[in-house]
XYZ file of C-alpha atoms in Angstrom:
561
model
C 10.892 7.987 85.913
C 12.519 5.479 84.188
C 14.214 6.158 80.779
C 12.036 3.925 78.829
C 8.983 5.969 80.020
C 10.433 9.234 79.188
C 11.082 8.019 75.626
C 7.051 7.562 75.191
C 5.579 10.653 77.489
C 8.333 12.158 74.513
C 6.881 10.446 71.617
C 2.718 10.904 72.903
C 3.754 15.079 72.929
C 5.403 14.751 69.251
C 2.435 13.360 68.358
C 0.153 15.213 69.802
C 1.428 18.605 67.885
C 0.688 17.024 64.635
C -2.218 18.118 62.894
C -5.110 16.079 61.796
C -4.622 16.457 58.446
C -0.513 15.133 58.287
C -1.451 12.410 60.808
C -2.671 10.182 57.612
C -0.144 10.239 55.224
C -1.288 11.369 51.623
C 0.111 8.937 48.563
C 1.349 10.613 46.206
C -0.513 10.735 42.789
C 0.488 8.168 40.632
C 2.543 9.399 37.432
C 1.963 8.274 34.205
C 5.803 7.133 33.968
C 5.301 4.682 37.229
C 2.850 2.460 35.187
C 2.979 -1.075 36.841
C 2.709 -3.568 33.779
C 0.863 -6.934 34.093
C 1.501 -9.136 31.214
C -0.345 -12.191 30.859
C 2.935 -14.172 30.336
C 6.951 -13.083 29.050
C 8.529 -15.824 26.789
C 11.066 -17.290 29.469
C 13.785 -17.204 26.815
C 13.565 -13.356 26.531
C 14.340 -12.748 30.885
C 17.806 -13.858 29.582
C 20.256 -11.433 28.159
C 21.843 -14.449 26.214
C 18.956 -14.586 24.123
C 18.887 -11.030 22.901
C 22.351 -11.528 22.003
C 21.988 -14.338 20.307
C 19.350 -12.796 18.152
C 21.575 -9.631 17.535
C 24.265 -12.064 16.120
C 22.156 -14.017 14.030
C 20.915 -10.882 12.480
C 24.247 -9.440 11.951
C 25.279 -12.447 10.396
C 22.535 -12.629 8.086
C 23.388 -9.250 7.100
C 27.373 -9.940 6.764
C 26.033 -12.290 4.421
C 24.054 -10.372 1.968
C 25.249 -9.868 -1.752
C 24.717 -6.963 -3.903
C 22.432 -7.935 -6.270
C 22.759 -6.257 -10.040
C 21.151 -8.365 -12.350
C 18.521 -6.550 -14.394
C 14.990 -7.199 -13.120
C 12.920 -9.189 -15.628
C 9.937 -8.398 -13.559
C 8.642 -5.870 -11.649
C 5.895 -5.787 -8.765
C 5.193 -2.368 -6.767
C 2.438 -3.187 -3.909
C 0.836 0.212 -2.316
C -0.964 -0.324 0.649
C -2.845 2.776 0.558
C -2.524 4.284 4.032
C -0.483 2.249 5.473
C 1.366 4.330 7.971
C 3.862 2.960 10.267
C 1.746 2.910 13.180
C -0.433 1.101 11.154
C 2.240 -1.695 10.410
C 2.647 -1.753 14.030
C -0.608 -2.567 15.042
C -1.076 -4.846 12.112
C 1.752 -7.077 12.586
C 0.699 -7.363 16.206
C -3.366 -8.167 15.513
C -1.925 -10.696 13.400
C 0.095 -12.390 16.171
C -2.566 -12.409 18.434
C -5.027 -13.713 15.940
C -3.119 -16.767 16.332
C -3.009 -16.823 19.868
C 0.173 -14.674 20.346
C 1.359 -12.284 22.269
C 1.656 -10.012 19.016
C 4.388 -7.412 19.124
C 7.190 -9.905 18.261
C 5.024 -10.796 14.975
C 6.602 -10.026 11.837
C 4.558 -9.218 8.411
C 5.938 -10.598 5.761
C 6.993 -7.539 3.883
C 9.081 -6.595 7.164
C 11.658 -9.488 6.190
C 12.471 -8.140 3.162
C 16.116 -7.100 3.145
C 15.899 -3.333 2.328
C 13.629 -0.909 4.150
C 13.808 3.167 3.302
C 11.417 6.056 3.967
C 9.801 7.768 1.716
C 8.593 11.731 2.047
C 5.137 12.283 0.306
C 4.162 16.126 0.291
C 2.264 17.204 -2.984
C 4.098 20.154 -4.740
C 1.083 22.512 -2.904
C -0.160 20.063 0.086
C 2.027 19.479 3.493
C -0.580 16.419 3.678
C -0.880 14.676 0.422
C -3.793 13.005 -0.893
C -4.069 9.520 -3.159
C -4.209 11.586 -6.777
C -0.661 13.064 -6.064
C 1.242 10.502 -4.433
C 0.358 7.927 -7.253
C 1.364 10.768 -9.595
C 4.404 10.342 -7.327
C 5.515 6.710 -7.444
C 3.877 5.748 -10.693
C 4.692 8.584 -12.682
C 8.059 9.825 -11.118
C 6.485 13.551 -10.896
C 5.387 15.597 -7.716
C 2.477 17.256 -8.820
C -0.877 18.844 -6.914
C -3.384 17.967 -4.676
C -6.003 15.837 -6.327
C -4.232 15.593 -9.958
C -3.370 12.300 -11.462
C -0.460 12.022 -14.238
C -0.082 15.555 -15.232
C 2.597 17.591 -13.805
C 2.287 20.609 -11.630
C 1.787 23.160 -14.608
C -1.818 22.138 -13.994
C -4.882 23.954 -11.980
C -7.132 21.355 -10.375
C -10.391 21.351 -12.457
C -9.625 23.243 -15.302
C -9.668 20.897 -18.542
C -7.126 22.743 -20.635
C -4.689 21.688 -18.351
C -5.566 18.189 -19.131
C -5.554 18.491 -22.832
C -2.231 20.269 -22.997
C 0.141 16.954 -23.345
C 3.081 18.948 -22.715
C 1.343 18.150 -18.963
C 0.979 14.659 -19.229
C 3.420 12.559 -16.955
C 3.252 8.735 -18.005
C 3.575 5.806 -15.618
C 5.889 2.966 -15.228
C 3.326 0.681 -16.890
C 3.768 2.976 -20.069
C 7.350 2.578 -19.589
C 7.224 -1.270 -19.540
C 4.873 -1.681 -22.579
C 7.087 0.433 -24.662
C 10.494 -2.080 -23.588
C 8.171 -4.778 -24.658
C 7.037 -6.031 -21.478
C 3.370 -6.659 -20.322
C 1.734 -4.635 -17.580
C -1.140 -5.181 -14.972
C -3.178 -3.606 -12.386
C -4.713 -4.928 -9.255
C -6.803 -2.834 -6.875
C -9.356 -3.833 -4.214
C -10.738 -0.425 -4.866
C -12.256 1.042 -7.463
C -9.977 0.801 -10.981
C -10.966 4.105 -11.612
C -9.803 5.064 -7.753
C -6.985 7.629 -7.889
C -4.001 5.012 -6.924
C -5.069 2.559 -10.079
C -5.241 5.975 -12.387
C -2.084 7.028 -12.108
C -0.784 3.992 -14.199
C -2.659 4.992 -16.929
C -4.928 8.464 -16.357
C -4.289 11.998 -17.061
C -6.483 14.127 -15.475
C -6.994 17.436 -13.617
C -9.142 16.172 -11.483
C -9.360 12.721 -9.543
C -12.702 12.726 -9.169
C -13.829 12.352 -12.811
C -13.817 8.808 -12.883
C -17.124 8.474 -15.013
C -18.438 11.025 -17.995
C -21.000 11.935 -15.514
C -18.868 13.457 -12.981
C -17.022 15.747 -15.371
C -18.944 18.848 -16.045
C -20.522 19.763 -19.603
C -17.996 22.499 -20.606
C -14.920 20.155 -19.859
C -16.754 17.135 -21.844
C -17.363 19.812 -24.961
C -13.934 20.659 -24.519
C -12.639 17.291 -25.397
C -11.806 16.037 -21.544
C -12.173 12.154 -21.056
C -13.080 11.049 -17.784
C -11.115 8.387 -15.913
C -12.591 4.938 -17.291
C -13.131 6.365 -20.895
C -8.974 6.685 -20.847
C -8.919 3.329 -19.174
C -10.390 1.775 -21.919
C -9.930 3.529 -25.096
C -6.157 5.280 -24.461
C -3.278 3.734 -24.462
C -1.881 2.549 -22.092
C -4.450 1.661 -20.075
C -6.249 -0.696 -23.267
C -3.082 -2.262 -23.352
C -2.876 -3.650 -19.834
C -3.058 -7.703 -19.875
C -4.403 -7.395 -16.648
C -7.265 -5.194 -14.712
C -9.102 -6.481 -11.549
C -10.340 -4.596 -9.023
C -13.952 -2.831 -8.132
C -15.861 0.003 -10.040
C -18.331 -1.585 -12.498
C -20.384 1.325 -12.039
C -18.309 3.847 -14.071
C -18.148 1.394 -17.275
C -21.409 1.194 -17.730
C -24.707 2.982 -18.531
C -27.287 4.806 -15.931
C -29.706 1.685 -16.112
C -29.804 -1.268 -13.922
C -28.422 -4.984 -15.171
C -30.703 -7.426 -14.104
C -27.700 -9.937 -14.372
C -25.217 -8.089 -11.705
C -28.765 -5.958 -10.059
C -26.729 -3.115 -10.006
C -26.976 0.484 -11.893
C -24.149 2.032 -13.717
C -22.769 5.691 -13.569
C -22.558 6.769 -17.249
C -24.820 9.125 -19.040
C -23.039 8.899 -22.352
C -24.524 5.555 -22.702
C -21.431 4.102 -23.861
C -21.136 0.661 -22.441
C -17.092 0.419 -21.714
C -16.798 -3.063 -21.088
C -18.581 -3.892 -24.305
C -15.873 -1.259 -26.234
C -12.925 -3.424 -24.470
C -14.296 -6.463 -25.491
C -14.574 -5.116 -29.090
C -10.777 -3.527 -28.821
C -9.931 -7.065 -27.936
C -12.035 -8.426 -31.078
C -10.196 -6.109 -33.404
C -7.209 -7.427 -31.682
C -7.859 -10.998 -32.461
C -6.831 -11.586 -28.612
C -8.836 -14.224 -26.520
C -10.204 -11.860 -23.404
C -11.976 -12.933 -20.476
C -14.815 -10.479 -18.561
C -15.387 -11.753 -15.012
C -17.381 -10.522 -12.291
C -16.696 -12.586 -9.119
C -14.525 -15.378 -7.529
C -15.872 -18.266 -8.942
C -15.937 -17.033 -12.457
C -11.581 -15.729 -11.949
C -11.131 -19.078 -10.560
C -11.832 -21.122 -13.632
C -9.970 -18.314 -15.706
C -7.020 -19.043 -13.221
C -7.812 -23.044 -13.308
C -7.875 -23.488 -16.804
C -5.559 -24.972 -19.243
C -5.520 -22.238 -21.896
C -5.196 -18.514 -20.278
C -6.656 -16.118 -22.041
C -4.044 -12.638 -23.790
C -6.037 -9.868 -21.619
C -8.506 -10.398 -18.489
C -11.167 -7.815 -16.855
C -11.986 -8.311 -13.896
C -14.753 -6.183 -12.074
C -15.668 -7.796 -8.795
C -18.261 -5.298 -7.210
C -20.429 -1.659 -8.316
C -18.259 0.214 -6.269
C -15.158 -0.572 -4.063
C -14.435 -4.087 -3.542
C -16.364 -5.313 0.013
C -13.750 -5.500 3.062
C -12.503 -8.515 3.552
C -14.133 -9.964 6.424
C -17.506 -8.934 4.516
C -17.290 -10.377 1.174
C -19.183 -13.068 -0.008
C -17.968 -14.713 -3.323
C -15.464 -12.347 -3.761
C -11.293 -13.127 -4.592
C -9.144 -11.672 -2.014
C -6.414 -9.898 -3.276
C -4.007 -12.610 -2.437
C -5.974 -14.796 -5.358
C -5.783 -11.644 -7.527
C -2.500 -11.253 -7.468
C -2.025 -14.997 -8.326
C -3.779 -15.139 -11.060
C -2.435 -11.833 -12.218
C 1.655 -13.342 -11.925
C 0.216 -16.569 -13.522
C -1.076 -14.206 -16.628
C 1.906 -11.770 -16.650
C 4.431 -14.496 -16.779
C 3.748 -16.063 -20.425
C 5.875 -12.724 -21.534
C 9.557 -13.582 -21.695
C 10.712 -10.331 -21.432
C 8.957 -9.676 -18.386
C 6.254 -7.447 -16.973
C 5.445 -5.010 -14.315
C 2.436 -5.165 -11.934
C 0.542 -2.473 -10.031
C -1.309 -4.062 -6.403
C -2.753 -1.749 -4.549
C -4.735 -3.023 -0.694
C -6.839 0.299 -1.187
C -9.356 -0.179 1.508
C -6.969 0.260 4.672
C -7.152 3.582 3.955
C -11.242 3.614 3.381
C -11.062 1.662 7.226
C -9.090 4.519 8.423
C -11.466 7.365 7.548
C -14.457 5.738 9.055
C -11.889 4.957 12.145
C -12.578 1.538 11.828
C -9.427 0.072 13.297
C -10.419 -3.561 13.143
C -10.876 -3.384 9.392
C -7.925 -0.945 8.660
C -5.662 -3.734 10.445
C -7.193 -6.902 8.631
C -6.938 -5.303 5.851
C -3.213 -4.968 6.236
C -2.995 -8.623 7.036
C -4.621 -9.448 3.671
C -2.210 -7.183 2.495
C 0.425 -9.000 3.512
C -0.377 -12.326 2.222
C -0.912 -10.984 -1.208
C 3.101 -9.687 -0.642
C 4.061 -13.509 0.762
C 2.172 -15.014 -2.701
C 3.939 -12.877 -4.866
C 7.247 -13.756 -2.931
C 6.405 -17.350 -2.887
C 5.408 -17.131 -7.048
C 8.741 -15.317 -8.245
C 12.422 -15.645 -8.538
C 14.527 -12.977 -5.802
C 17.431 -13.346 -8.447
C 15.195 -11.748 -11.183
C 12.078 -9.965 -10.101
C 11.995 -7.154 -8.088
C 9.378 -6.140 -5.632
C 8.807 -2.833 -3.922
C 5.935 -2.424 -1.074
C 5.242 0.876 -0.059
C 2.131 3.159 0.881
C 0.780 6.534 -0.444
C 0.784 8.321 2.901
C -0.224 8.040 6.277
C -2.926 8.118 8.371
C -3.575 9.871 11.941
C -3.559 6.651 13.756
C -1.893 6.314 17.101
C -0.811 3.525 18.865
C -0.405 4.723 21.983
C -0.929 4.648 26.208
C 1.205 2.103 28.208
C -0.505 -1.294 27.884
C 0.790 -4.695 29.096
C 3.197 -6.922 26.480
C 0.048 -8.714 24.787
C -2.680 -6.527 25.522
C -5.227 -6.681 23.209
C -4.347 -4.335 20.807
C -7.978 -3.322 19.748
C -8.907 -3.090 23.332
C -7.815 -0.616 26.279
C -4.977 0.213 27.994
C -5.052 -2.396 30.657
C -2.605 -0.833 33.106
C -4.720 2.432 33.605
C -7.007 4.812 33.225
C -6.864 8.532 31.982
C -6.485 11.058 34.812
C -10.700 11.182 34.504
C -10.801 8.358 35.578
C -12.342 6.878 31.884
C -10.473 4.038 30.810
C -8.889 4.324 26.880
C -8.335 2.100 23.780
C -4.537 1.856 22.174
C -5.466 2.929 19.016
C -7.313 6.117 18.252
C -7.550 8.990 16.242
C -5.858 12.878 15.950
C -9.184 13.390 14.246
C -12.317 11.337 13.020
C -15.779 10.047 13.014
C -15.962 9.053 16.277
C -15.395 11.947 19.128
C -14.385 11.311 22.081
C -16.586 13.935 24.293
C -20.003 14.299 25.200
C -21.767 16.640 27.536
C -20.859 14.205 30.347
C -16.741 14.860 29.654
C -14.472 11.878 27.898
C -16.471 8.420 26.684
C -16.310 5.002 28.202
C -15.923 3.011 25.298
C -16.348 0.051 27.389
C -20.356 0.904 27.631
C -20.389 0.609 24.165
C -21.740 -3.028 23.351
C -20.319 -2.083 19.619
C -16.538 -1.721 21.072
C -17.380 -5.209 23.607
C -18.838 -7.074 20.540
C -15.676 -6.412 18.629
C -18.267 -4.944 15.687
C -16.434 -4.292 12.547
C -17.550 -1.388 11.686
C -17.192 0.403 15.038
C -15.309 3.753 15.214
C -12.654 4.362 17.345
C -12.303 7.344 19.719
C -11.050 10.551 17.575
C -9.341 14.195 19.069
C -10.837 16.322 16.502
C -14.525 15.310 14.937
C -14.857 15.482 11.311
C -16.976 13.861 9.181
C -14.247 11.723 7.597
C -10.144 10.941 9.235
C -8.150 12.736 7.773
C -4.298 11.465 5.977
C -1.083 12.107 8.204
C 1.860 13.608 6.439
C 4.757 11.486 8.080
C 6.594 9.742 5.842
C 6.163 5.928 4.891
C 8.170 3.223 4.854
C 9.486 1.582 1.734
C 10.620 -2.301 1.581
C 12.312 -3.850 -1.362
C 13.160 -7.393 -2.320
C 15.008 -8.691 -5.309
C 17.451 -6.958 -8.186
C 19.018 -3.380 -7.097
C 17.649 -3.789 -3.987
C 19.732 -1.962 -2.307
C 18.791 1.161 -3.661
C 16.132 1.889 -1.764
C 17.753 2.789 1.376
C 17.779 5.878 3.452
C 15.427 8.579 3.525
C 13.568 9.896 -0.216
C 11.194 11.889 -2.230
C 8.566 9.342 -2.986
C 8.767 10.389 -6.415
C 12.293 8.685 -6.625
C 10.492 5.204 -6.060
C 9.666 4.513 -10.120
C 13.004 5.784 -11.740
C 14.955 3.396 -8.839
C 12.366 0.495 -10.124
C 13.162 1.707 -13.858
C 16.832 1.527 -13.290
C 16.925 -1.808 -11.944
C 14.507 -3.015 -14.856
C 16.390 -1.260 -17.473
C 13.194 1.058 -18.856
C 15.087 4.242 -18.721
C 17.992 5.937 -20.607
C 20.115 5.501 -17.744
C 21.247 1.598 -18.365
C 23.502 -0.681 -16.390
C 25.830 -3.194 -17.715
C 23.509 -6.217 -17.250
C 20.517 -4.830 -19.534
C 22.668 -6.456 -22.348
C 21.987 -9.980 -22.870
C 25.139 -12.291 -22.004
C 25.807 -12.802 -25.794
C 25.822 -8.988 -26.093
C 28.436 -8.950 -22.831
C 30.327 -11.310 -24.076
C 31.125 -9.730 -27.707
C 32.243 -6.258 -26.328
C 34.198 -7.662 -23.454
C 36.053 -10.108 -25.746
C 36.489 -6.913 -27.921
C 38.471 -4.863 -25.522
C 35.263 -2.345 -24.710
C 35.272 -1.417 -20.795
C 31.859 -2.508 -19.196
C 31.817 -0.492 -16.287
C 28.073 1.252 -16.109
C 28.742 4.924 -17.091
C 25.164 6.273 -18.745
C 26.733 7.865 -21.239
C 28.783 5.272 -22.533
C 26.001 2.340 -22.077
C 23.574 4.128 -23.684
C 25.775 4.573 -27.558
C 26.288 1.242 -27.031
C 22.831 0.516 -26.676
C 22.401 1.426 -30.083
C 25.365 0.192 -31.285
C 24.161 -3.066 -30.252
C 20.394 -2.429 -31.578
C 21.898 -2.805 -34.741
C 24.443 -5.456 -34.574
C 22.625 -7.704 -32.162
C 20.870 -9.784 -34.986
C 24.273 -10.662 -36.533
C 26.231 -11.639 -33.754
C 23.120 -13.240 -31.852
């Protein structure tokens, strides 16, 4: 037998001995690690190493070229987008891209340019998850304090009036710091005023819920308590504000319906509160303005003769989402028309924005609206860029505290990032979206095992107010307790690096604006400079040493000036 043929009589008996079920070979089961991705396109530019160092030197560069900037900060702006977690920044920045035909992940908000990014830690004093009342006790007051308590410190017990009354409690704001350095102060919410983010500029109170006089019970109202909008109005320094625009008509005004507006108010006392700031402001002798949509702020903001102090209550109850209002200002034209007001003070002001409703999005799981909302967000932040001067206005955007948004899976470079993961599906088999929930409306079981979202004509349609899939149900989302990022722009900028309680935020803003007892060297006036240099004094910025001469100078500025 020839060779050749004793190779194959060799190979047919090899053969033969193996069994049935190793004669097909078995692939192995895909791991989630090997994912394959399929990207509609990659920017040719970015398959070259050259590029990517090219951008690292540019940015390095830019950054070699940065000055420390100490001037004091005529004006300040702190924007809160109210659940804005990182993840949520992510996703935004990338919807935004795409909405403009994008891939989206190399999109930049414009808050992300600003020079000076930091992280901020947001626990309440009794809370490992905080809620809105404490953190804006946080970076408005400068005071950790408890779950669900606005501007009073954490002597307090949630509820319980006497703690309210007590002012050896109270905690005041930044605003109140402002107004008493002379400078005017404004709020801007797309939530209620009366919401617990807006209160902590100017609210003391136990308990964030008692934004009307009906929501406070009868023993605390006998007692002397004052609910939310009362304070607002009639308590300094919320009657002070220039400014107030946001949502929340409801808890200013009586338990009967307005045929004008259609709607019903809250209040039991029958106290009408917008007619009582409309008399503070007659007592005043200030020209006011009371609007109640867009068209009415836009002649305020188009007309040749502003008036001192404007009121602006857009809606009953929160302001509509964006991409479901109808003759309503965005809060890009608020904030306009709110710089445009605060400016006519020389010695400056500070205003309050907050883009409440991405964090009203987020407990319904409604991703699309949580993520628009961001981008609205954002353009308010690019106006008030575009409207003031780096060298002498400082602005600090921020959020409360997170949210248990994920962005997650291992989709394709330009996936669409409210859709699912395009490069697989879970190990059932059951496709999944990028974004979703550690807990929410919106399960993500049914008797059948994991749900298809794509059978959902909701999810197909791209319906706004569809929820996305959620670990844990619960009949609201729930806040996350990471910590949020902090971006600053302007004056003293660079003292919001590195990692912070967020309760640091307003003293940093205070320092730079000289509000506090803590002065630096350029909260004198150049006249003032000038005399106690020329005199031999040393004007390097110790506290103690500023501060005598502080009022030194208080007393000797009108000579020399």
């Amino acid at each position: 037998m020839a060779q050749g043929q004793v190779l194959i009589v060799l190979l047919v008996l090899a053969i033969s001995h193996i069994g049935a079920d190793d004669a097909v070979s078995t692939p192995k089961p895909k791991k989630v690690l090997d994912t394959v991705m399929n990207p509609s396109y990659i920017p040719a530019d970015e398959k070259h190493g050259s590029y990517w160092r090219k951008t690292a030197s540019e940015v390095l560069k830019s950054k070699i070229k940065e000055t420390i900037n100490t001037n004091k900060a005529k004006n300040g702006i702190m924007f809160i987008g109210d659940g804005m977690s990182l993840a949520t920044v992510m996703a935004a920045r990338t919807f935004a891209g795409q909405l403009e035909r994008e891939l989206g992940e190399d999109n930049v908000l414009d808050f992300e340019k600003f020079p000076v990014t930091g992280l901020a830690r947001t626990y309440c004093i009794d809370a490992q998850v905080p809620d809105s009342a404490c953190t804006a006790t946080s970076y408005l007051t400068g005071v950790k304090t408890k779950y669900g308590v606005i501007g009073l410190d954490g002597n307090v017990t949630r509820g319980s009036c006497y703690s309210q009354l007590h002012k050896g409690n109270w905690s005041p704001s930044i605003g109140q710091w402002a107004l008493a350095n002379g400078l005017d102060v404004g709020l801007v919410t797309t939530t209620r005023v009366t919401h617990a983010s807006p209160a902590g500029m100017y609210a003391h109170t136990s308990e964030r819920n008692w934004e009307s006089d009906a929501d406070v019970p009868a023993e605390c109202l006998s007692l002397g308590c004052k609910d939310i909008a009362y304070q607002l109005i009639t308590s300094n320094p919320g009657r002070q504000f220039k400014v107030i625009m946001g949502g929340g008509r409801r808890e200013f005004t009586p338990n009967v319906t307005n045929p004008l507006t259609n709607s019903t108010g809250k209040r039991l006392d029958g106290i009408d509160l917008i007619d009582l700031w409309h008399e503070d402001k007659v007592d005043l002798n200030a020209t006011h303005q009371y609007v109640t949509d867009r068209s009415e702020l836009m002649k305020v903001f188009n007309s040749d003769d502003l008036p001192e102090y404007l009121l602006g209550l857009f809606q009953n109850d929160h302001m509509d989402y964006h991409l479901k209002a109808n003759n309503q200002p965005t809060l890009e034209e608020m904030v306009e028309v709110a710089i445009k007001m605060l400016s006519r003070n020389d010695k400056g002001y500070f205003l309050f924005v907050e883009g409440g409703r991405i964090d009203h999005a987020h407990h319904d799981s409604y991703a699309h609206l949580a993520l628009d909302e961001t981008v609205e967000y954002a353009k308010a932040v690019k106006k008030a860029k575009e409207l003031t001067n780096e060298a002498e206005t400082l602005i600090v955007v921020s959020s409360d505290h997170a949210h248990t948004m994920t962005v997650a899976g291992y989709p394709s470079r330009g996936n669409d990032i409210l859709g699912v993961v395009d490069t697989a599906k879970g190990a059932d088999g059951v496709p999944y979206t990028t974004l979703s929930y550690a807990n929410g409306k919106a399960t993500s079981f049914n008797e059948a095992g994991r749900i298809d979202v794509t059978l959902h004509s909701e999810f197909s349609n791209r319906e706004l107010e569809y929820s996305y899939p959620s670990l844990v149900p619960l009949d609201s989302e729930t806040h996350g307790g990471e910590d949020v990022a902090v971006f600053a722009s302007g004056p003293w900028q660079h003292l919001f690096t590195s990692s912070y309680e967020q309760s640091v935020i307003p003293h940093m803003m205070a320092y730079a604006m000289c509000l506090g007892d803590n002065p630096h060297e350029n909260c004198m006036s150049k006249h003032q400079r000038a005399f106690w240099t020329s005199n031999g004094f040393n004007m390097r910025p110790n506290k103690y040493y500023l501060l005598s001469l502080y009022v030194v100078i208080l007393l000797v500025s009108k000579i020399y000036m």
